[in-house]
Coordinates of C-alpha atoms in Angstrom, one line a residue:
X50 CA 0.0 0.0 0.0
X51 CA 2.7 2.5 0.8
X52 CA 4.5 1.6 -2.5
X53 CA 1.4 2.9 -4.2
X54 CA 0.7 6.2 -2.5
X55 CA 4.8 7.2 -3.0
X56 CA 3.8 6.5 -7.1
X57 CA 1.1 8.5 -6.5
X58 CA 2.9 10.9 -5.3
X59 CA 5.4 10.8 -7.8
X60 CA 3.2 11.4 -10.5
X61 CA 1.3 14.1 -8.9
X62 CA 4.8 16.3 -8.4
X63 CA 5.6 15.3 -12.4
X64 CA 1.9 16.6 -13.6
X65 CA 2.4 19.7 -11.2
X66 CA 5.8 20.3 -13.0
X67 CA 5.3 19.9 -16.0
X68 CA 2.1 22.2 -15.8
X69 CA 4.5 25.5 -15.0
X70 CA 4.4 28.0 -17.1
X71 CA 7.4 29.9 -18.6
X72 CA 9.5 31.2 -15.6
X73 CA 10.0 34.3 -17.8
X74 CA 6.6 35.0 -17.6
X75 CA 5.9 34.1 -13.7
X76 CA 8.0 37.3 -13.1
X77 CA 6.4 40.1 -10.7
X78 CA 7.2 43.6 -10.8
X79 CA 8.5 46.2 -13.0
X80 CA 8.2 45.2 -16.8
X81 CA 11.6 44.6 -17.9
X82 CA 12.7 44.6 -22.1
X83 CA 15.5 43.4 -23.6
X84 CA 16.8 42.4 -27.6
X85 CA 16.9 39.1 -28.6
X86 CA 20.1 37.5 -30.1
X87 CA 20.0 35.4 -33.0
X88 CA 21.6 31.9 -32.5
X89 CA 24.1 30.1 -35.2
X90 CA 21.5 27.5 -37.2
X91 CA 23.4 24.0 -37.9
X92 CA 21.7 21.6 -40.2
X93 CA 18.1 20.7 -40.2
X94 CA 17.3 23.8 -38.0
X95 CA 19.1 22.4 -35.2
X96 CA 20.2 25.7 -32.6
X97 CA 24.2 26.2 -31.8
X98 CA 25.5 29.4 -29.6
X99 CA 24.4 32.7 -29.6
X100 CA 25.9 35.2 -32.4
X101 CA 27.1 38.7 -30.8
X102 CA 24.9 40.2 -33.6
X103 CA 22.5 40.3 -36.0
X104 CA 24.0 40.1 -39.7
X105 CA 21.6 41.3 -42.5
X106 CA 22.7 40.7 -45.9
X107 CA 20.9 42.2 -49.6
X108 CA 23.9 39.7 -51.1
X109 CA 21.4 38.0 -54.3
X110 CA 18.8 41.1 -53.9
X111 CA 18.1 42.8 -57.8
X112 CA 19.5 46.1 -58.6
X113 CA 16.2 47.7 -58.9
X114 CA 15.9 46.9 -55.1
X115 CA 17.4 49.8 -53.2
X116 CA 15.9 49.6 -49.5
X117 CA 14.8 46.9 -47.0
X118 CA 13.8 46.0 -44.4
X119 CA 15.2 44.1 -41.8
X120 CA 12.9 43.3 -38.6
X121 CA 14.9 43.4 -34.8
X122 CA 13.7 41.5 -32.3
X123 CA 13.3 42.5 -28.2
X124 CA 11.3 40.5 -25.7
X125 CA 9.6 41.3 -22.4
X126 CA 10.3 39.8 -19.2
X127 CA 6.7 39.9 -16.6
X128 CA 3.1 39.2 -17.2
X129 CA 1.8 39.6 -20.8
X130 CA -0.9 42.3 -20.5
X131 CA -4.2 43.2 -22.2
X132 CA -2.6 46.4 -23.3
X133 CA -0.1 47.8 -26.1
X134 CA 2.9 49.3 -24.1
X135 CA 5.5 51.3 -25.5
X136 CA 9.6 51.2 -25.3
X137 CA 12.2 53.6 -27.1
X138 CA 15.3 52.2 -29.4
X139 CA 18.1 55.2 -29.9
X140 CA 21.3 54.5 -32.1
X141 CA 24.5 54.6 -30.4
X142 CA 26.2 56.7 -32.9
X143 CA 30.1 56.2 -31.6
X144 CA 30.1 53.0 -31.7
X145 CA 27.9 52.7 -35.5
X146 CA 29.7 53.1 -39.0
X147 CA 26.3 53.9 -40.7
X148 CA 24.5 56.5 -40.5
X149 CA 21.4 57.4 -39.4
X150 CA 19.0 58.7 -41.7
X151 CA 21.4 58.3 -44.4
X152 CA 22.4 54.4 -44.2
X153 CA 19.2 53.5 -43.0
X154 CA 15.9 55.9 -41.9
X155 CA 15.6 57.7 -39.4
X156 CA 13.9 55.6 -36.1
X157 CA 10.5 56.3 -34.4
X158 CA 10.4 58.5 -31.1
X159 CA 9.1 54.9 -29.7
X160 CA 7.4 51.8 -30.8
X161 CA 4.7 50.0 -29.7
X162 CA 5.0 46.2 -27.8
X163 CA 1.9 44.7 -29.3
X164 CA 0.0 43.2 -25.9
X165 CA 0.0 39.6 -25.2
X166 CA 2.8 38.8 -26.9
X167 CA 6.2 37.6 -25.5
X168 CA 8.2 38.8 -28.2
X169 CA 7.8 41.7 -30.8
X170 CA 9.5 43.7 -33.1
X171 CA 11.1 47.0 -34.6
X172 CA 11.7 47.5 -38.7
X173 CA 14.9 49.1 -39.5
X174 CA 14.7 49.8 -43.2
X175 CA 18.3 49.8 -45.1
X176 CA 19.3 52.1 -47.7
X177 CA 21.5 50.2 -50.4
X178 CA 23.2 52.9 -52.0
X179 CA 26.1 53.4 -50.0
X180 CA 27.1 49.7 -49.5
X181 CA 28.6 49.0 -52.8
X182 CA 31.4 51.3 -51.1
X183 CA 32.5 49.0 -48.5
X184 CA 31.8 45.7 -47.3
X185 CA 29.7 46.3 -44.7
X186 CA 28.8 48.8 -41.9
X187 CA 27.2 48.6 -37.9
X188 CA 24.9 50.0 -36.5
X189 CA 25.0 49.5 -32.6
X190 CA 21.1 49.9 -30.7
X191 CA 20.4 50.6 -27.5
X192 CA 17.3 50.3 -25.2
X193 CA 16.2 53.1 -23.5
X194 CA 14.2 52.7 -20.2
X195 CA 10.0 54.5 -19.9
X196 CA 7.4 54.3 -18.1
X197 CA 6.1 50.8 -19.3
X198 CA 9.4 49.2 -19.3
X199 CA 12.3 49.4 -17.4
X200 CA 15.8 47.5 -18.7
X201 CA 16.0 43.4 -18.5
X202 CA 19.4 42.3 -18.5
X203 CA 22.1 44.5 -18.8
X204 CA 24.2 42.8 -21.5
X205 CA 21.2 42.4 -23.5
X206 CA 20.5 46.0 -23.8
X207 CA 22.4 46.5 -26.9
X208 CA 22.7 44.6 -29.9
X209 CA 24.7 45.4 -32.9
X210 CA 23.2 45.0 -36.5
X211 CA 26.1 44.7 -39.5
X212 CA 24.7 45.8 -43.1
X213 CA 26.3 44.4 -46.2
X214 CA 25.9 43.6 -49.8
X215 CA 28.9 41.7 -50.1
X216 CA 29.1 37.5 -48.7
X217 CA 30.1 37.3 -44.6
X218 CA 33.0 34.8 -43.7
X219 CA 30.8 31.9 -43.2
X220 CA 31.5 29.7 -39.5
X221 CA 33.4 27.0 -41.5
X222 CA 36.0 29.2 -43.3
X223 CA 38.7 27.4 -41.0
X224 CA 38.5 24.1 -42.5
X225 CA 39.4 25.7 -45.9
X226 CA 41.9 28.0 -44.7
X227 CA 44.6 26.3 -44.9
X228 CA 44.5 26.1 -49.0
X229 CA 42.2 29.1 -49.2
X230 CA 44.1 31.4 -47.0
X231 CA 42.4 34.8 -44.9
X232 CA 38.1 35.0 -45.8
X233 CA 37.5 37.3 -48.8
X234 CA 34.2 37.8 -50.3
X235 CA 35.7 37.1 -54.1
X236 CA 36.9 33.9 -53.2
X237 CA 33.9 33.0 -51.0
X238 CA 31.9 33.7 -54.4
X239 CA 33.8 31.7 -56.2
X240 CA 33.4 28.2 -53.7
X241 CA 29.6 29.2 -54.7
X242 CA 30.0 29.5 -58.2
X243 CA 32.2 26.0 -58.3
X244 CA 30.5 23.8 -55.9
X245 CA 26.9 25.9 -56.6
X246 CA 26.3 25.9 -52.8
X247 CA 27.4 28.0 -49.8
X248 CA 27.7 25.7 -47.9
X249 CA 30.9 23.2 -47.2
X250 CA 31.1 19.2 -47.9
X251 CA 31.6 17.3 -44.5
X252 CA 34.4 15.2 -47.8
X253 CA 37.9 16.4 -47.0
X254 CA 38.6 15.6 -50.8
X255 CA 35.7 17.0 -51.8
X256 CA 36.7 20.4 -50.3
X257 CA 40.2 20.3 -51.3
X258 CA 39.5 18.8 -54.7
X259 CA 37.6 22.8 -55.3
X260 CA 40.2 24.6 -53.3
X261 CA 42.8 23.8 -55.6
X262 CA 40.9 25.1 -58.0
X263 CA 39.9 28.8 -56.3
X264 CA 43.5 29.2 -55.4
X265 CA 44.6 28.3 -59.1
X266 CA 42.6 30.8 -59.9
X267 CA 43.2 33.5 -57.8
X268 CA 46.8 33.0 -57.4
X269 CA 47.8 32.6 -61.5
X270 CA 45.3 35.4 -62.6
X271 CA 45.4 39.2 -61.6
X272 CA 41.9 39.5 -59.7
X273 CA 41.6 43.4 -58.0
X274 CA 39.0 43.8 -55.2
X275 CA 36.8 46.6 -56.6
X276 CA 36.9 48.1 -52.9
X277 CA 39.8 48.0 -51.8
X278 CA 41.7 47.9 -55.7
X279 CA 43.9 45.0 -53.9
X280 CA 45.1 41.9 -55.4
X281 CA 43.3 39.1 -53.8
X282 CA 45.7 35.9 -53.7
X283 CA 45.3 32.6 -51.5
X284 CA 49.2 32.9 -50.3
X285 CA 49.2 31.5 -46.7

C-alpha cells in the first residue's frame, strides 16, 4: 500500500511540473525589455550558440531593389498584459559606421509592444546605396528605459546590426583556410560559383578537390577587389 501512495505521489509532483508556465513569464514587478540575439542555425534547423549580432545581408537582392527592411527583435520579461505598451530604441552613434537617416531611416520617437505577446518587433529599413562602397557597416542599438518598461538584463540592452551587400565569412572558413588562405568575399563567391552551394562538404577531398581550384585561380590570374583595388591571392 505504501508503494502505491509514494507513485502517487510521484506522478502528482511530475503533472504539477510539467504544468509550470514559462519562468519568464511568472515574473512580478517592474516590466523589464531586452533584444533578442540570433543563435548560429546547424543543419536541419538544429540551434548552436548565440551570435554577438545580427547580420543582415541584400547579397542576391536585384539592382532595382534599393531599401529593406530588416525586422529586430526585443522581448519582455513579466506578465503579458491586455494592453499595447511602449519602449524607445536610440542609435549609439560612436560606436555605428552607418548613418542614421542616411544608411538607414531615421527611427520612431518609440514603438509599440503589441499586448499579449512575448516577443515583438522593430523594422529598420536599409538604404542600399552606400554599401557597394564598403563591405559592410554597424549600427550598434540601445534600449532606452520609460514608463512601461524598465531595462532586463544588462548585457542584452544592446545589440549590434552589420549591413552588407557583399558575402560574410561563413563559420566553416577554418576548414578551408589552410588552401584558401584569410576569408574574402571574391573567393567565397567563387566556392559558390564551383560547388553551386554556400555551404561546405563534410568530404575532406571534396573540399580540397575545389580549393585547388579557387587558389589556381586567384593566385595565377590578376583578380583586384573593386573596394579596396587589392590583389586578392590565397598565399598563406
Amino acid at each position: 500500500m505504501s508503494r502505491i501512495i509514494f507513485f502517487v505521489v510521484i506522478i502528482l509532483a511530475c503533472m504539477s511540473q510539467a504544468c509550470e508556465k514559462d519562468p519568464t513569464f511568472e515574473f512580478k514587478g517592474d516590466d523589464r525589455i531586452y533584444f533578442v540575439f540570433p543563435k548560429y542555425m546547424y543543419g536541419l534547423g538544429v540551434e548552436g550558440h548565440e551570435l554577438d549580432s545580427v547580420v543582415f545581408s541584400m547579397v542576391g537582392e536585384p539592382a532595382s531593389v534599393l531599401q529593406d527592411t530588416c525586422w529586430m527583435k526585443v522581448k519582455r520579461v513579466g506578465e503579458r498584459t491586455e494592453i499595447d505598451k511602449r519602449y524607445v530604441v536610440t542609435v549609439v552613434k560612436d560606436s555605428s559606421t552607418a548613418v542614421e537617416g542616411i544608411d538607414f531611416e531615421t527611427l520612431k520617437p518609440e514603438y509599440v509592444f503589441r499586448k499579449n505577446v512575448g516577443i515583438d518587433s522593430f523594422p529598420v529599413i536599409v538604404n542600399r546605396e552606400h554599401l557597394k562602397t564598403v563591405l559592410s557597416k554597424k549600427i550598434m542599438f540601445a534600449l532606452q528605459e520609460t514608463e512601461d518598461f524598465k531595462l532586463g538584463f544588462v548585457e542584452y540592452s544592446r545589440i549590434k546590426l552589420v549591413v552588407t551587400d557583399f558575402l560574410q565569412e561563413p563559420e566553416w572558413w577554418y576548414t578551408v583556410s589552410g588552401w584558401l588562405g584569410a576569408y574574402h568575399y571574391m573567393k567565397y563567391e567563387k566556392w559558390i560559383e564551383l560547388t553551386g552551394s554556400m555551404d561546405k562538404s563534410s568530404s575532406q577531398s571534396y573540399r580540397q578537390y575545389y580549393c585547388l581550384q579557387i587558389k589556381d585561380y586567384f593566385n595565377n590570374n590578376v583578380i583586384i577587389d573593386p573596394i579596396t583595388n587589392e590583389r586578392v591571392t590565397c598565399d598563406l
